[in-house]
One Martini backbone bead per residue (centre of mass of N, CA, C, O) as a GRO file, in nm:
protein
  297
    1UNK     BB    1  -4.472   8.184   4.290
    2UNK     BB    2  -4.509   8.349   4.032
    3UNK     BB    3  -4.238   8.490   4.038
    4UNK     BB    4  -4.067   8.234   4.015
    5UNK     BB    5  -4.182   8.143   3.740
    6UNK     BB    6  -4.098   8.398   3.586
    7UNK     BB    7  -3.794   8.372   3.634
    8UNK     BB    8  -3.763   8.096   3.499
    9UNK     BB    9  -3.872   8.179   3.221
   10UNK     BB   10  -3.668   8.408   3.169
   11UNK     BB   11  -3.414   8.229   3.193
   12UNK     BB   12  -3.488   8.036   2.963
   13UNK     BB   13  -3.501   8.247   2.737
   14UNK     BB   14  -3.211   8.345   2.771
   15UNK     BB   15  -3.074   8.074   2.706
   16UNK     BB   16  -3.191   8.039   2.423
   17UNK     BB   17  -3.077   8.299   2.301
   18UNK     BB   18  -2.776   8.244   2.363
   19UNK     BB   19  -2.756   7.976   2.212
   20UNK     BB   20  -2.835   8.093   1.937
   21UNK     BB   21  -2.600   8.297   1.914
   22UNK     BB   22  -2.368   8.090   1.947
   23UNK     BB   23  -2.447   7.921   1.703
   24UNK     BB   24  -2.417   8.144   1.491
   25UNK     BB   25  -2.121   8.205   1.555
   26UNK     BB   26  -2.009   7.923   1.493
   27UNK     BB   27  -2.101   7.913   1.200
   28UNK     BB   28  -1.944   8.173   1.106
   29UNK     BB   29  -1.657   8.035   1.140
   30UNK     BB   30  -1.708   7.805   0.908
   31UNK     BB   31  -1.780   7.950   0.645
   32UNK     BB   32  -1.496   8.033   0.534
   33UNK     BB   33  -1.388   7.745   0.515
   34UNK     BB   34  -1.601   7.629   0.324
   35UNK     BB   35  -1.555   7.836   0.102
   36UNK     BB   36  -1.256   7.770   0.053
   37UNK     BB   37  -1.294   7.475  -0.025
   38UNK     BB   38  -1.488   7.531  -0.259
   39UNK     BB   39  -1.294   7.721  -0.422
   40UNK     BB   40  -1.056   7.504  -0.452
   41UNK     BB   41  -1.266   7.321  -0.650
   42UNK     BB   42  -1.222   7.542  -0.867
   43UNK     BB   43  -1.212   7.717  -1.131
   44UNK     BB   44  -1.158   8.027  -1.245
   45UNK     BB   45  -1.414   8.042  -1.418
   46UNK     BB   46  -1.618   7.934  -1.208
   47UNK     BB   47  -1.560   8.151  -0.993
   48UNK     BB   48  -1.661   8.394  -1.161
   49UNK     BB   49  -1.959   8.273  -1.195
   50UNK     BB   50  -1.927   8.106  -0.892
   51UNK     BB   51  -1.826   8.216  -0.587
   52UNK     BB   52  -2.062   8.094  -0.359
   53UNK     BB   53  -2.099   7.829  -0.468
   54UNK     BB   54  -2.102   7.519  -0.555
   55UNK     BB   55  -1.937   7.292  -0.724
   56UNK     BB   56  -2.008   7.129  -1.018
   57UNK     BB   57  -1.685   7.051  -1.089
   58UNK     BB   58  -1.484   6.903  -0.908
   59UNK     BB   59  -1.132   6.982  -0.837
   60UNK     BB   60  -0.768   6.897  -0.776
   61UNK     BB   61  -0.578   7.081  -0.947
   62UNK     BB   62  -0.495   7.298  -0.741
   63UNK     BB   63  -0.336   7.102  -0.556
   64UNK     BB   64  -0.135   6.998  -0.762
   65UNK     BB   65  -0.027   7.283  -0.833
   66UNK     BB   66   0.057   7.371  -0.548
   67UNK     BB   67   0.269   7.144  -0.495
   68UNK     BB   68   0.446   7.257  -0.738
   69UNK     BB   69   0.446   7.591  -0.660
   70UNK     BB   70   0.528   7.540  -0.359
   71UNK     BB   71   0.804   7.749  -0.331
   72UNK     BB   72   1.155   7.829  -0.238
   73UNK     BB   73   1.419   8.036  -0.320
   74UNK     BB   74   1.748   7.979  -0.191
   75UNK     BB   75   2.021   8.159  -0.142
   76UNK     BB   76   2.353   8.093  -0.179
   77UNK     BB   77   2.657   8.049  -0.220
   78UNK     BB   78   2.790   8.132  -0.524
   79UNK     BB   79   2.492   8.150  -0.665
   80UNK     BB   80   2.329   7.939  -0.519
   81UNK     BB   81   2.011   7.768  -0.567
   82UNK     BB   82   1.758   7.654  -0.346
   83UNK     BB   83   1.480   7.441  -0.359
   84UNK     BB   84   1.196   7.462  -0.154
   85UNK     BB   85   0.965   7.248  -0.063
   86UNK     BB   86   0.682   7.159   0.102
   87UNK     BB   87   0.792   6.934   0.287
   88UNK     BB   88   1.025   7.112   0.401
   89UNK     BB   89   0.842   7.338   0.509
   90UNK     BB   90   0.700   7.164   0.718
   91UNK     BB   91   0.951   7.103   0.882
   92UNK     BB   92   1.021   7.398   0.950
   93UNK     BB   93   0.752   7.458   1.093
   94UNK     BB   94   0.784   7.255   1.320
   95UNK     BB   95   1.049   7.368   1.431
   96UNK     BB   96   0.953   7.656   1.477
   97UNK     BB   97   0.680   7.620   1.629
   98UNK     BB   98   0.771   7.409   1.839
   99UNK     BB   99   1.024   7.546   1.958
  100UNK     BB  100   0.909   7.830   2.019
  101UNK     BB  101   0.662   7.740   2.182
  102UNK     BB  102   0.813   7.589   2.409
  103UNK     BB  103   1.009   7.815   2.501
  104UNK     BB  104   0.801   8.039   2.555
  105UNK     BB  105   0.635   7.880   2.764
  106UNK     BB  106   0.861   7.802   2.964
  107UNK     BB  107   0.960   8.086   3.029
  108UNK     BB  108   0.692   8.200   3.139
  109UNK     BB  109   0.650   7.985   3.359
  110UNK     BB  110   0.909   8.017   3.529
  111UNK     BB  111   0.891   8.323   3.579
  112UNK     BB  112   0.608   8.320   3.710
  113UNK     BB  113   0.681   8.139   3.945
  114UNK     BB  114   0.898   8.321   4.074
  115UNK     BB  115   0.706   8.572   4.109
  116UNK     BB  116   0.474   8.421   4.277
  117UNK     BB  117   0.652   8.251   4.509
  118UNK     BB  118   0.853   8.532   4.549
  119UNK     BB  119   0.736   8.826   4.669
  120UNK     BB  120   0.975   8.925   4.867
  121UNK     BB  121   1.110   8.998   4.614
  122UNK     BB  122   1.178   9.265   4.413
  123UNK     BB  123   1.207   9.118   4.134
  124UNK     BB  124   0.914   9.023   4.107
  125UNK     BB  125   0.794   9.308   4.067
  126UNK     BB  126   0.967   9.385   3.826
  127UNK     BB  127   0.869   9.168   3.629
  128UNK     BB  128   0.572   9.246   3.636
  129UNK     BB  129   0.614   9.540   3.543
  130UNK     BB  130   0.746   9.482   3.270
  131UNK     BB  131   0.507   9.337   3.143
  132UNK     BB  132   0.299   9.567   3.168
  133UNK     BB  133   0.456   9.789   3.017
  134UNK     BB  134   0.501   9.631   2.742
  135UNK     BB  135   0.181   9.613   2.694
  136UNK     BB  136   0.139   9.932   2.680
  137UNK     BB  137   0.401   9.995   2.538
  138UNK     BB  138   0.502  10.061   2.231
  139UNK     BB  139   0.720   9.868   2.011
  140UNK     BB  140   0.919  10.048   1.781
  141UNK     BB  141   1.198  10.036   1.564
  142UNK     BB  142   1.374   9.749   1.643
  143UNK     BB  143   1.461   9.575   1.396
  144UNK     BB  144   1.750   9.659   1.312
  145UNK     BB  145   1.882   9.596   1.590
  146UNK     BB  146   1.804   9.295   1.599
  147UNK     BB  147   1.952   9.205   1.347
  148UNK     BB  148   2.235   9.300   1.432
  149UNK     BB  149   2.249   9.130   1.691
  150UNK     BB  150   2.206   8.850   1.560
  151UNK     BB  151   2.461   8.867   1.388
  152UNK     BB  152   2.671   8.911   1.616
  153UNK     BB  153   2.571   8.636   1.779
  154UNK     BB  154   2.490   8.407   1.557
  155UNK     BB  155   2.150   8.386   1.510
  156UNK     BB  156   2.133   8.422   1.220
  157UNK     BB  157   1.998   8.184   1.022
  158UNK     BB  158   1.896   7.997   1.271
  159UNK     BB  159   1.714   7.781   1.452
  160UNK     BB  160   1.846   7.812   1.736
  161UNK     BB  161   1.840   8.122   1.731
  162UNK     BB  162   1.527   8.161   1.731
  163UNK     BB  163   1.484   8.016   1.996
  164UNK     BB  164   1.643   8.214   2.172
  165UNK     BB  165   1.475   8.472   2.086
  166UNK     BB  166   1.205   8.329   2.230
  167UNK     BB  167   1.318   8.384   2.528
  168UNK     BB  168   1.025   8.507   2.655
  169UNK     BB  169   0.805   8.657   2.919
  170UNK     BB  170   0.648   8.835   2.750
  171UNK     BB  171   0.308   8.877   2.815
  172UNK     BB  172   0.006   8.727   2.880
  173UNK     BB  173   0.107   8.439   2.981
  174UNK     BB  174   0.242   8.537   3.235
  175UNK     BB  175  -0.024   8.619   3.376
  176UNK     BB  176  -0.151   8.341   3.373
  177UNK     BB  177   0.065   8.194   3.542
  178UNK     BB  178   0.070   8.385   3.782
  179UNK     BB  179  -0.226   8.346   3.872
  180UNK     BB  180  -0.206   8.040   3.911
  181UNK     BB  181   0.029   8.028   4.123
  182UNK     BB  182  -0.109   8.218   4.330
  183UNK     BB  183  -0.360   8.006   4.367
  184UNK     BB  184  -0.157   7.815   4.492
  185UNK     BB  185  -0.105   7.653   4.760
  186UNK     BB  186   0.153   7.584   4.992
  187UNK     BB  187   0.053   7.296   5.088
  188UNK     BB  188   0.165   7.123   4.854
  189UNK     BB  189   0.489   7.165   4.965
  190UNK     BB  190   0.531   7.087   5.266
  191UNK     BB  191   0.618   6.790   5.253
  192UNK     BB  192   0.869   6.842   5.076
  193UNK     BB  193   1.017   7.027   5.273
  194UNK     BB  194   1.032   6.815   5.506
  195UNK     BB  195   1.207   6.616   5.307
  196UNK     BB  196   1.424   6.826   5.157
  197UNK     BB  197   1.332   6.982   4.924
  198UNK     BB  198   1.385   7.173   4.671
  199UNK     BB  199   1.281   7.425   4.473
  200UNK     BB  200   1.315   7.270   4.208
  201UNK     BB  201   1.162   7.013   4.293
  202UNK     BB  202   0.894   7.151   4.356
  203UNK     BB  203   0.845   7.270   4.078
  204UNK     BB  204   0.869   7.001   3.904
  205UNK     BB  205   0.694   6.786   4.099
  206UNK     BB  206   0.436   6.981   4.173
  207UNK     BB  207   0.354   7.247   4.009
  208UNK     BB  208   0.380   7.159   3.712
  209UNK     BB  209   0.168   6.929   3.714
  210UNK     BB  210  -0.065   7.131   3.792
  211UNK     BB  211   0.009   7.309   3.511
  212UNK     BB  212  -0.032   7.127   3.251
  213UNK     BB  213  -0.292   7.234   3.118
  214UNK     BB  214  -0.203   7.526   3.078
  215UNK     BB  215   0.058   7.466   2.929
  216UNK     BB  216  -0.069   7.316   2.687
  217UNK     BB  217  -0.253   7.545   2.592
  218UNK     BB  218  -0.029   7.756   2.543
  219UNK     BB  219   0.131   7.583   2.346
  220UNK     BB  220  -0.086   7.567   2.127
  221UNK     BB  221  -0.116   7.873   2.081
  222UNK     BB  222   0.180   7.920   2.004
  223UNK     BB  223   0.192   7.726   1.768
  224UNK     BB  224  -0.021   7.869   1.594
  225UNK     BB  225   0.118   8.141   1.580
  226UNK     BB  226   0.386   8.039   1.446
  227UNK     BB  227   0.262   7.897   1.201
  228UNK     BB  228   0.129   8.181   1.086
  229UNK     BB  229   0.414   8.291   1.063
  230UNK     BB  230   0.617   8.490   0.816
  231UNK     BB  231   0.806   8.726   0.910
  232UNK     BB  232   1.028   8.597   1.080
  233UNK     BB  233   1.136   8.392   0.870
  234UNK     BB  234   1.192   8.609   0.651
  235UNK     BB  235   1.408   8.770   0.831
  236UNK     BB  236   1.578   8.544   1.023
  237UNK     BB  237   1.512   8.259   0.829
  238UNK     BB  238   1.564   8.237   0.499
  239UNK     BB  239   1.678   7.924   0.488
  240UNK     BB  240   1.380   7.850   0.650
  241UNK     BB  241   1.111   7.803   0.500
  242UNK     BB  242   0.785   7.821   0.554
  243UNK     BB  243   0.460   7.778   0.484
  244UNK     BB  244   0.374   8.070   0.529
  245UNK     BB  245   0.589   8.185   0.337
  246UNK     BB  246   0.505   8.021   0.088
  247UNK     BB  247   0.216   8.140   0.072
  248UNK     BB  248   0.300   8.431   0.046
  249UNK     BB  249   0.453   8.392  -0.218
  250UNK     BB  250   0.224   8.256  -0.377
  251UNK     BB  251   0.018   8.505  -0.350
  252UNK     BB  252   0.257   8.719  -0.478
  253UNK     BB  253   0.274   8.598  -0.739
  254UNK     BB  254   0.311   8.627  -1.115
  255UNK     BB  255   0.209   8.370  -1.190
  256UNK     BB  256  -0.030   8.231  -1.391
  257UNK     BB  257  -0.107   7.965  -1.233
  258UNK     BB  258  -0.153   8.155  -0.941
  259UNK     BB  259  -0.352   8.414  -1.008
  260UNK     BB  260  -0.588   8.287  -0.897
  261UNK     BB  261  -0.800   8.249  -0.639
  262UNK     BB  262  -0.814   7.936  -0.603
  263UNK     BB  263  -0.504   7.895  -0.577
  264UNK     BB  264  -0.462   8.072  -0.323
  265UNK     BB  265  -0.664   7.925  -0.142
  266UNK     BB  266  -0.524   7.652  -0.152
  267UNK     BB  267  -0.271   7.738   0.001
  268UNK     BB  268  -0.425   7.811   0.264
  269UNK     BB  269  -0.549   7.528   0.313
  270UNK     BB  270  -0.285   7.374   0.345
  271UNK     BB  271  -0.198   7.539   0.600
  272UNK     BB  272  -0.466   7.478   0.770
  273UNK     BB  273  -0.497   7.170   0.816
  274UNK     BB  274  -0.313   7.117   1.066
  275UNK     BB  275  -0.472   7.313   1.253
  276UNK     BB  276  -0.748   7.180   1.224
  277UNK     BB  277  -0.661   6.906   1.339
  278UNK     BB  278  -0.559   7.015   1.608
  279UNK     BB  279  -0.833   7.129   1.699
  280UNK     BB  280  -1.001   6.864   1.684
  281UNK     BB  281  -0.824   6.713   1.897
  282UNK     BB  282  -0.784   6.990   2.112
  283UNK     BB  283  -1.054   7.155   2.177
  284UNK     BB  284  -1.095   7.104   2.483
  285UNK     BB  285  -0.828   7.242   2.569
  286UNK     BB  286  -0.879   7.527   2.435
  287UNK     BB  287  -1.205   7.568   2.551
  288UNK     BB  288  -1.163   7.477   2.823
  289UNK     BB  289  -1.143   7.424   3.151
  290UNK     BB  290  -0.930   7.495   3.419
  291UNK     BB  291  -0.857   7.255   3.665
  292UNK     BB  292  -0.816   7.221   4.030
  293UNK     BB  293  -0.754   7.062   4.297
  294UNK     BB  294  -0.794   7.037   4.621
  295UNK     BB  295  -0.758   7.033   4.966
  296UNK     BB  296  -0.767   6.795   5.200
  297UNK     BB  297  -0.842   6.775   5.551
   0.00000   0.00000   0.00000
């Protein structure tokens, strides 16, 4: 009896310690965000004198200035330059992150379903092997050839072109979908097969609804990844600058107005706000467990 009580006490102490560590870790994640918001409300002079404290005289001048200076000049034909402002960059970011995230998630999901539900075909094993190999072997030095190919195929500097280029099943999310579909019993589709349903109908009407939580979670993660990406828009769609590219240009600009640290942090906060709102709305989906009901006999 005493041993059992000691085990319970030790387990309780372990839980308290782990909860305390997780709480400290969670707080540490929010400290940089709070510091960035605090720094964005300071003038450059106040930031130099008080970099880590709260602002004594908060001001939104940095945000007003950022909305005015966050732009990208896009050269057009015949020497014409079009200035893309922040509102238009937000639109391009939504098109880029939303379209690429949806297509990349859907491609990985469909390919993983085919490889998981039809293991008798040799191509299923080949697809799985390709994903594993590409995750192990680093692929470098292919940027010039990709740019040349995108130009040749007419995909360069078009939004629909970058969507097509993101139709790839390679990566970790293929393995996530593959493991999930492999874990789904075939009993789910037996009734549909008896009713004469095709493989496409079974996939769309039965298995995809069961995978909707995982699909939505992967879609959100892909959306966040593409939203924060500035290199691909900079290289492949220069005529459609996103917010991430605008903040990159804003932070590396030599203009006197945004040379201070508070101004540059303000640009980063503006780009962060939509993702922060998205996380607060869907945080349970992002960090929660994905569960699926079983079959009742």
